[in-house]
XYZ file of N, CA and C in Angstrom:
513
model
N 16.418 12.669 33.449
C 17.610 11.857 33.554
C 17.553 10.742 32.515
N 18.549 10.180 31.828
C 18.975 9.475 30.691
C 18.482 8.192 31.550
N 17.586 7.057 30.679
C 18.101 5.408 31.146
C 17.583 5.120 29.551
N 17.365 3.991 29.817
C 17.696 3.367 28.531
C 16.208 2.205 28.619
N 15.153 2.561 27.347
C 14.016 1.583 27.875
C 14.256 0.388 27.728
N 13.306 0.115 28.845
C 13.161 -1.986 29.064
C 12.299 -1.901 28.161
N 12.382 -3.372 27.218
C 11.366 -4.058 26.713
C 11.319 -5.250 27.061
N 10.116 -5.721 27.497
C 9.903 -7.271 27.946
C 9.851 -8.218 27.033
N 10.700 -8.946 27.241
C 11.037 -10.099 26.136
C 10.309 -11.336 26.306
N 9.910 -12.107 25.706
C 9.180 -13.501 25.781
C 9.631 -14.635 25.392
N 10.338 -15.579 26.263
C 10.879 -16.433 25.501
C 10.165 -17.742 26.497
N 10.912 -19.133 25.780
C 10.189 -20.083 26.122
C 10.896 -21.093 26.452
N 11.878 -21.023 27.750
C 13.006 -22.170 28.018
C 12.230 -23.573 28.140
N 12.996 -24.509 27.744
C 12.149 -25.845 27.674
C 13.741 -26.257 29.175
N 12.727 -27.172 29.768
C 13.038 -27.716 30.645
C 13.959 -28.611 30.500
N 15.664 -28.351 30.929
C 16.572 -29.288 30.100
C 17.533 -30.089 32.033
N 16.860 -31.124 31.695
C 17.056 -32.120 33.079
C 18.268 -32.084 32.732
N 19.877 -32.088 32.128
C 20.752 -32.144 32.181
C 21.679 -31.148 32.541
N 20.810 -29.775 32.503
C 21.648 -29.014 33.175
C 21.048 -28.740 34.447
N 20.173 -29.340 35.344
C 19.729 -29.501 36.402
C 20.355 -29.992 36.894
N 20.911 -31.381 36.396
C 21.891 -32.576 36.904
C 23.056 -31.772 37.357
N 23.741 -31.046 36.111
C 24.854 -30.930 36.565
C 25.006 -29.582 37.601
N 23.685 -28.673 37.385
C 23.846 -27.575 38.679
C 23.349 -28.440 40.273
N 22.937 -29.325 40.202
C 22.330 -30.217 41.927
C 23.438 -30.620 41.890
N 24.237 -31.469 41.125
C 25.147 -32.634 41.199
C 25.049 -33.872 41.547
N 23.272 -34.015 40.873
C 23.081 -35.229 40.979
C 23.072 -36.235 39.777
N 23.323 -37.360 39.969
C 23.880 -37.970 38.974
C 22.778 -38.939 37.914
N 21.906 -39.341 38.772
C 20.152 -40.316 39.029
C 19.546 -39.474 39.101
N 18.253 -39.470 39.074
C 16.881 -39.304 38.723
C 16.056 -39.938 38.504
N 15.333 -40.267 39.563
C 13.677 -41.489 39.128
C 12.904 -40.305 38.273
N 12.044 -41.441 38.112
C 10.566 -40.687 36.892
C 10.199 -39.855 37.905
N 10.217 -40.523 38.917
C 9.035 -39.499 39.909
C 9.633 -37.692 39.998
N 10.646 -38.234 40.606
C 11.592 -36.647 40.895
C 11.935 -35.557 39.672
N 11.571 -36.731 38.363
C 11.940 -35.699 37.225
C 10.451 -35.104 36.422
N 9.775 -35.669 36.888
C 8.107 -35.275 37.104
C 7.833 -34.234 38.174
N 8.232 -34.189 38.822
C 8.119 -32.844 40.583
C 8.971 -31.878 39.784
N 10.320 -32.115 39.424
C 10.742 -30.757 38.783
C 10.804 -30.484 37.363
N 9.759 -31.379 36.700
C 8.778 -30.132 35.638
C 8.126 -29.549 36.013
N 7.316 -29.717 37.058
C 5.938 -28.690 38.009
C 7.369 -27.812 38.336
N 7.850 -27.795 39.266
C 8.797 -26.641 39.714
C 9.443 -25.668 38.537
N 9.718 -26.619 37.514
C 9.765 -25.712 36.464
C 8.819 -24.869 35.819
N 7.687 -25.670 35.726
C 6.465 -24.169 35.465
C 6.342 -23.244 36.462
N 6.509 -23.867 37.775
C 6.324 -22.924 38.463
C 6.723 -21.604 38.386
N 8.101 -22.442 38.745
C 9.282 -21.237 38.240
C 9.499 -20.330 37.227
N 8.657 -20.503 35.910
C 8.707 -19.814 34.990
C 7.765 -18.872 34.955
N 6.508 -19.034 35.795
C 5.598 -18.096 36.287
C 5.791 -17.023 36.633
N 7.195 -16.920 37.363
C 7.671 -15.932 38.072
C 8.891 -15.349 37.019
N 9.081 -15.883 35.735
C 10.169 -15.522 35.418
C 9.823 -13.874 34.704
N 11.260 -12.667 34.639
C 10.803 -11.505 33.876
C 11.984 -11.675 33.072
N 12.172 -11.100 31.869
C 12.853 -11.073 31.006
C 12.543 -9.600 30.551
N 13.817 -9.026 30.085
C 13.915 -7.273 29.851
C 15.281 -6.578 29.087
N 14.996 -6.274 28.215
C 15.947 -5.912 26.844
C 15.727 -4.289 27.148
N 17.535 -4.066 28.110
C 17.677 -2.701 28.408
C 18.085 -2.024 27.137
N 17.588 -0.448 26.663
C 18.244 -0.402 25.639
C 17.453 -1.110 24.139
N 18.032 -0.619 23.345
C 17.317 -0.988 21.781
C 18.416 -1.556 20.700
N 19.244 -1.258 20.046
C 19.543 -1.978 19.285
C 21.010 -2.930 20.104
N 21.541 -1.782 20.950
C 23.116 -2.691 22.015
C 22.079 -2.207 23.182
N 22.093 -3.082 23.737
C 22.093 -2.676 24.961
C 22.501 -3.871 26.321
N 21.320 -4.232 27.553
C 21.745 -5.391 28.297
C 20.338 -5.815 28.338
N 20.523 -7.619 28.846
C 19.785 -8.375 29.109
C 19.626 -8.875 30.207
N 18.668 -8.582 31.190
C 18.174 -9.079 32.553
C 17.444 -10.019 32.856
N 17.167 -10.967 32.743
C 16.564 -11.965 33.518
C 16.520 -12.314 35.187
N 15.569 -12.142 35.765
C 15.390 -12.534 36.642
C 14.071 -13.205 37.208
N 14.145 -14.257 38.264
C 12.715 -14.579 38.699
C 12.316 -13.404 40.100
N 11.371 -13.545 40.098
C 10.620 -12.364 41.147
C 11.121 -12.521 42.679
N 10.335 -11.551 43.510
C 10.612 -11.743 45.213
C 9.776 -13.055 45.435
N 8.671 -13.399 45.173
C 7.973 -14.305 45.548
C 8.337 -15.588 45.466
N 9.137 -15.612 44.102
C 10.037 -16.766 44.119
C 10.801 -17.204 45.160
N 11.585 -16.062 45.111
C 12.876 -16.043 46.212
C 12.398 -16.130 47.823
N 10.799 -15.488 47.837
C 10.260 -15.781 49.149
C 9.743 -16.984 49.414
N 9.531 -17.686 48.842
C 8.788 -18.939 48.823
C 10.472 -19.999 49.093
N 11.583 -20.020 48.161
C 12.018 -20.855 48.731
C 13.257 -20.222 49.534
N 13.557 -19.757 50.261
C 13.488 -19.019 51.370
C 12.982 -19.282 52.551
N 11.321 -19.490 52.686
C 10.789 -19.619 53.649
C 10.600 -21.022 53.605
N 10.737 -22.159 52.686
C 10.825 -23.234 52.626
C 12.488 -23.834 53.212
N 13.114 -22.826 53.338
C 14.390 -24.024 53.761
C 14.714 -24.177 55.065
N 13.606 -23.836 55.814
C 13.847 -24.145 57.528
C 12.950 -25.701 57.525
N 11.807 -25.588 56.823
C 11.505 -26.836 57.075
C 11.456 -27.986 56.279
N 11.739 -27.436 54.799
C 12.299 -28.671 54.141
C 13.084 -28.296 53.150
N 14.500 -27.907 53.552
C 15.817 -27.973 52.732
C 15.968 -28.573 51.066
N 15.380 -29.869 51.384
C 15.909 -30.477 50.253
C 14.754 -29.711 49.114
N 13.842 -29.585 49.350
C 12.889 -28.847 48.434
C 12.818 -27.824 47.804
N 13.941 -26.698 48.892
C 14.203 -25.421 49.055
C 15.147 -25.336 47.763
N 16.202 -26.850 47.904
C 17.570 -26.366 47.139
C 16.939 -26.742 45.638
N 16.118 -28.149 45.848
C 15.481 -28.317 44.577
C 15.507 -26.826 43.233
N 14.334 -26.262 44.795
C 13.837 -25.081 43.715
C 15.024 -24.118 43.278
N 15.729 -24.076 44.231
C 16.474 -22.605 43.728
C 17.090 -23.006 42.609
N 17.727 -24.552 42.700
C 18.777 -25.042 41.628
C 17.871 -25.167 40.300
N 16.157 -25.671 40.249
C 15.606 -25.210 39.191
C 15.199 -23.827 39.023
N 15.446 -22.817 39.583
C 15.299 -21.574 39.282
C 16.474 -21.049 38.405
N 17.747 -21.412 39.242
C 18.821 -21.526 38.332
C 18.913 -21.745 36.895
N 18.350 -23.110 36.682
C 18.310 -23.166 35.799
C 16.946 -22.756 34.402
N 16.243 -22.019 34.990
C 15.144 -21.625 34.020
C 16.147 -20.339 33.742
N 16.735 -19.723 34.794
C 17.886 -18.787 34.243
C 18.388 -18.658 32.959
N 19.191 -20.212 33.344
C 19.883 -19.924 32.020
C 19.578 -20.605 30.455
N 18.624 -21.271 31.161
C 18.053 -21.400 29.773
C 17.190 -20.347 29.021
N 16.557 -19.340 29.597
C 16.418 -18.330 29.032
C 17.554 -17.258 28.516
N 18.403 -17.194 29.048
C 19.543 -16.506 28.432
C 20.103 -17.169 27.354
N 20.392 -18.546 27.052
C 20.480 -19.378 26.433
C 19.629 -19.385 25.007
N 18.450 -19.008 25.403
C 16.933 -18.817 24.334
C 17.695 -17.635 23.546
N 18.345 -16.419 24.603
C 18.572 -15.598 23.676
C 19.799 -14.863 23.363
N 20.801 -15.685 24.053
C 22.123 -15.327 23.378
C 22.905 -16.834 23.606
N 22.529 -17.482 22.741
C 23.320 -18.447 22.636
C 24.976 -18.571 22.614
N 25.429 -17.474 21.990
C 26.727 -17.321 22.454
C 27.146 -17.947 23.483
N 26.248 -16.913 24.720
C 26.872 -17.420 26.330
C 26.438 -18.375 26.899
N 25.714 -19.221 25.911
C 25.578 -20.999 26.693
C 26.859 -21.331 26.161
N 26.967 -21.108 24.942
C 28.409 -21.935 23.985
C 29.534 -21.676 25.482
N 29.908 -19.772 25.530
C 31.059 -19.958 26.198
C 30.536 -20.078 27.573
N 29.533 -20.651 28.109
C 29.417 -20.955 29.390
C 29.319 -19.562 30.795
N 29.107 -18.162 29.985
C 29.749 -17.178 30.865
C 28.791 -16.012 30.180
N 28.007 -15.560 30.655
C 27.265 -14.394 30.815
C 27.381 -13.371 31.496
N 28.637 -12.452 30.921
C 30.190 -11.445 31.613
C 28.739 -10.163 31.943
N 29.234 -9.494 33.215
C 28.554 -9.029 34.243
C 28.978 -7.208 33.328
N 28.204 -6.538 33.290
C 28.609 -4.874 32.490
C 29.577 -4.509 34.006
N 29.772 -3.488 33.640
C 30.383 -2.589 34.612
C 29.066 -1.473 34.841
N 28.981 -1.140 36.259
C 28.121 -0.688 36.568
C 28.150 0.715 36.179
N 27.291 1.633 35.866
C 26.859 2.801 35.773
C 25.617 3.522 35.997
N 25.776 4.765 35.922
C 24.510 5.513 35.798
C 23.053 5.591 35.213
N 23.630 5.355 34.188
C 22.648 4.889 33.152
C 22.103 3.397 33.668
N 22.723 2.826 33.528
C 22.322 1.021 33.578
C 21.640 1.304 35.280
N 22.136 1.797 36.256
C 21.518 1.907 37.319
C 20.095 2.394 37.009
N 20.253 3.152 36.572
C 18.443 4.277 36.701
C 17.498 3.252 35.593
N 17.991 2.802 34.848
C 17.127 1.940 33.782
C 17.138 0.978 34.379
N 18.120 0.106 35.655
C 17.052 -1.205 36.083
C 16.007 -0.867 37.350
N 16.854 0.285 37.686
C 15.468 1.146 38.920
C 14.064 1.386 38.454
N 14.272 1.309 37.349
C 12.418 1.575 36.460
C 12.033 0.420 36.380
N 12.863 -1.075 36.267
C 12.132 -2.209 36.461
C 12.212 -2.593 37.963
N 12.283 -1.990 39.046
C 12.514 -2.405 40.014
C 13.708 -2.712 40.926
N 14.667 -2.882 40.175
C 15.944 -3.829 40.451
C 16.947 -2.521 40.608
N 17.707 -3.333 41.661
C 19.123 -2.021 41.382
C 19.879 -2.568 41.130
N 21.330 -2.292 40.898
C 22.941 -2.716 40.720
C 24.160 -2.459 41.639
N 24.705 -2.695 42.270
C 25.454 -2.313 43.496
C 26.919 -1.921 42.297
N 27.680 -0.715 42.753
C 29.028 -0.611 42.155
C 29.929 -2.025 42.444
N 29.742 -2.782 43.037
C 30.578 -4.298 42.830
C 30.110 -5.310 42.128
N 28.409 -4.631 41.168
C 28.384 -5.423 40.224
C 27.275 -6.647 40.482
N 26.513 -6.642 41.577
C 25.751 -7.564 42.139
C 24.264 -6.447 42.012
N 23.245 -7.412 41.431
C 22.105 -7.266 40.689
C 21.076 -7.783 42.319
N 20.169 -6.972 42.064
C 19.372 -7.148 43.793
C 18.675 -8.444 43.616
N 17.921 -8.873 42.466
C 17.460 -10.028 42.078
C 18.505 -11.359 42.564
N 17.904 -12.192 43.581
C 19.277 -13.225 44.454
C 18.926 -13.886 42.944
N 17.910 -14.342 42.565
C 18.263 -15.466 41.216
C 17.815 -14.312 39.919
N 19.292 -13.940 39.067
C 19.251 -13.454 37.970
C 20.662 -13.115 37.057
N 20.205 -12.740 35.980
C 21.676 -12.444 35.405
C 21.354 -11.067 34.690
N 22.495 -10.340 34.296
C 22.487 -9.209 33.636
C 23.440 -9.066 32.950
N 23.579 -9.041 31.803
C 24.995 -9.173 30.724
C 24.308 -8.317 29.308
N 25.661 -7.837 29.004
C 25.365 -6.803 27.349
C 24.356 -7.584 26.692
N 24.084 -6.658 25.569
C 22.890 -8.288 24.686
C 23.195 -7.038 23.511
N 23.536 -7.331 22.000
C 23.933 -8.671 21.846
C 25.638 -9.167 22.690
N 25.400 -10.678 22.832
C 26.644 -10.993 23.180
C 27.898 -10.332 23.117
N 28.549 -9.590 24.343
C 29.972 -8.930 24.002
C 31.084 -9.673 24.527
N 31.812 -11.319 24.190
C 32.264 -11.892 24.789
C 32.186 -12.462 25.799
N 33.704 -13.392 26.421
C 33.296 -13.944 27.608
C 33.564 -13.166 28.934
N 34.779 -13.725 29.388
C 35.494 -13.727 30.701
C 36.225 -12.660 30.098
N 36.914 -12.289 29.182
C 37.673 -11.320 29.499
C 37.366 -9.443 29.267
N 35.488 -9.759 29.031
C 34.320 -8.503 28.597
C 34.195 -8.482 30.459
N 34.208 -9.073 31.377
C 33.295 -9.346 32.331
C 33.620 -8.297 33.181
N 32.748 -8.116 33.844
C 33.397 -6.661 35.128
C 34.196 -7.306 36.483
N 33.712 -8.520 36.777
C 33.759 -9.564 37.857
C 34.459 -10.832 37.497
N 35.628 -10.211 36.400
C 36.539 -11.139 36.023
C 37.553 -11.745 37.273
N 38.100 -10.626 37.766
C 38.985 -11.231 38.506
C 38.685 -11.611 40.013
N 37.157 -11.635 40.209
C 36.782 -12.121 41.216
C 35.518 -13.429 40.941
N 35.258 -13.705 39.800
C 34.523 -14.834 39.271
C 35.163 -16.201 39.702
N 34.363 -16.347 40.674
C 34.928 -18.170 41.136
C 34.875 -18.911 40.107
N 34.141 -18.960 39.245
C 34.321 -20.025 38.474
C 36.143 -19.961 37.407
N 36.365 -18.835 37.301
C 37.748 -18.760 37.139
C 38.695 -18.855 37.866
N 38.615 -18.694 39.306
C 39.190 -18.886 40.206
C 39.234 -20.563 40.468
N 38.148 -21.360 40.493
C 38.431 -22.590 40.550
C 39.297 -23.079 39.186
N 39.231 -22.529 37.953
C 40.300 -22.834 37.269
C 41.776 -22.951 37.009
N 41.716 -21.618 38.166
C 43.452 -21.293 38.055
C 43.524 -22.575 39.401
N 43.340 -22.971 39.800
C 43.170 -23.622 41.020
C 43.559 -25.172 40.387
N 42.701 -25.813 39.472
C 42.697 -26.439 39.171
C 43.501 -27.281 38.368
């Protein structure tokens, strides 16, 4: 059966406290708290995989692991605020690795989702991961978009159900 090989990519997001800010929505930051989530940020990057489906077009997956996702998970019954910490810096080691490597989709803010298939299914099943036909990647913290960059919002599969466009027309 056809997939398309992963190659593991290596990149090196530097820890950018401003897009932390604006994914928590917090506005402040003591030394102390911005010291706890550089550790959370290595942490987090420990766990990070990066994977170039495909060879010269193909897609780009990023995601952090189960352990990640188990750890804060099992942290938000007894301390929430720690829990959201992490996920929101998991978030963001996200996209700063996507960022590392298609700058495009930091510019337009939107890392447009493929349309699911056969192929793209069986090639993220060899890294573990599946794809649901509505377009949702099993990894809770990850992204999966063409690489190189194929546009924004209007490449996306999950255009017309992307909240973040939806809060626009809204707006």
């Amino acid at each position: 059966m056809k997939h398309l090989p992963a190659t593991p990519l290596r990149v090196t997001p530097f820890f950018d406290l401003e897009t932390y800010m604006l994914l928590s929505g917090q506005r402040r930051i003591d030394a102390q708290s911005a010291q706890d989530l550089e550790t959370l940020w290595h942490e987090a990057f420990s766990h990070l995989n990066v994977y170039q489906l495909g060879e010269k077009k193909g897609y780009l997956v990023v995601y952090l692991d189960e352990q990640f996702e188990a750890k804060a998970d099992a942290e938000w019954t007894d301390a929430p605020h720690s829990s959201y910490q992490r996920q929101t810096v998991g978030q963001a080691v996200i996209m700063a690795a996507v960022n590392e490597l298609l700058p495009d989709a930091g510019w337009a803010g939107c890392a447009p989702v493929p349309e699911p298939n056969k192929i793209l299914k069986r090639s993220l099943e060899k890294i573990g991961l599946s794809f649901s036909n509505q377009g949702v990647l099993s990894a809770k913290y990850g992204i999966l978009t063409p690489m190189p960059y194929a546009g924004g919002c209007e490449s996306c599969f999950l255009e017309n159900s992307c909240p973040k466009r939806q809060m626009a027309k809204q707006g």
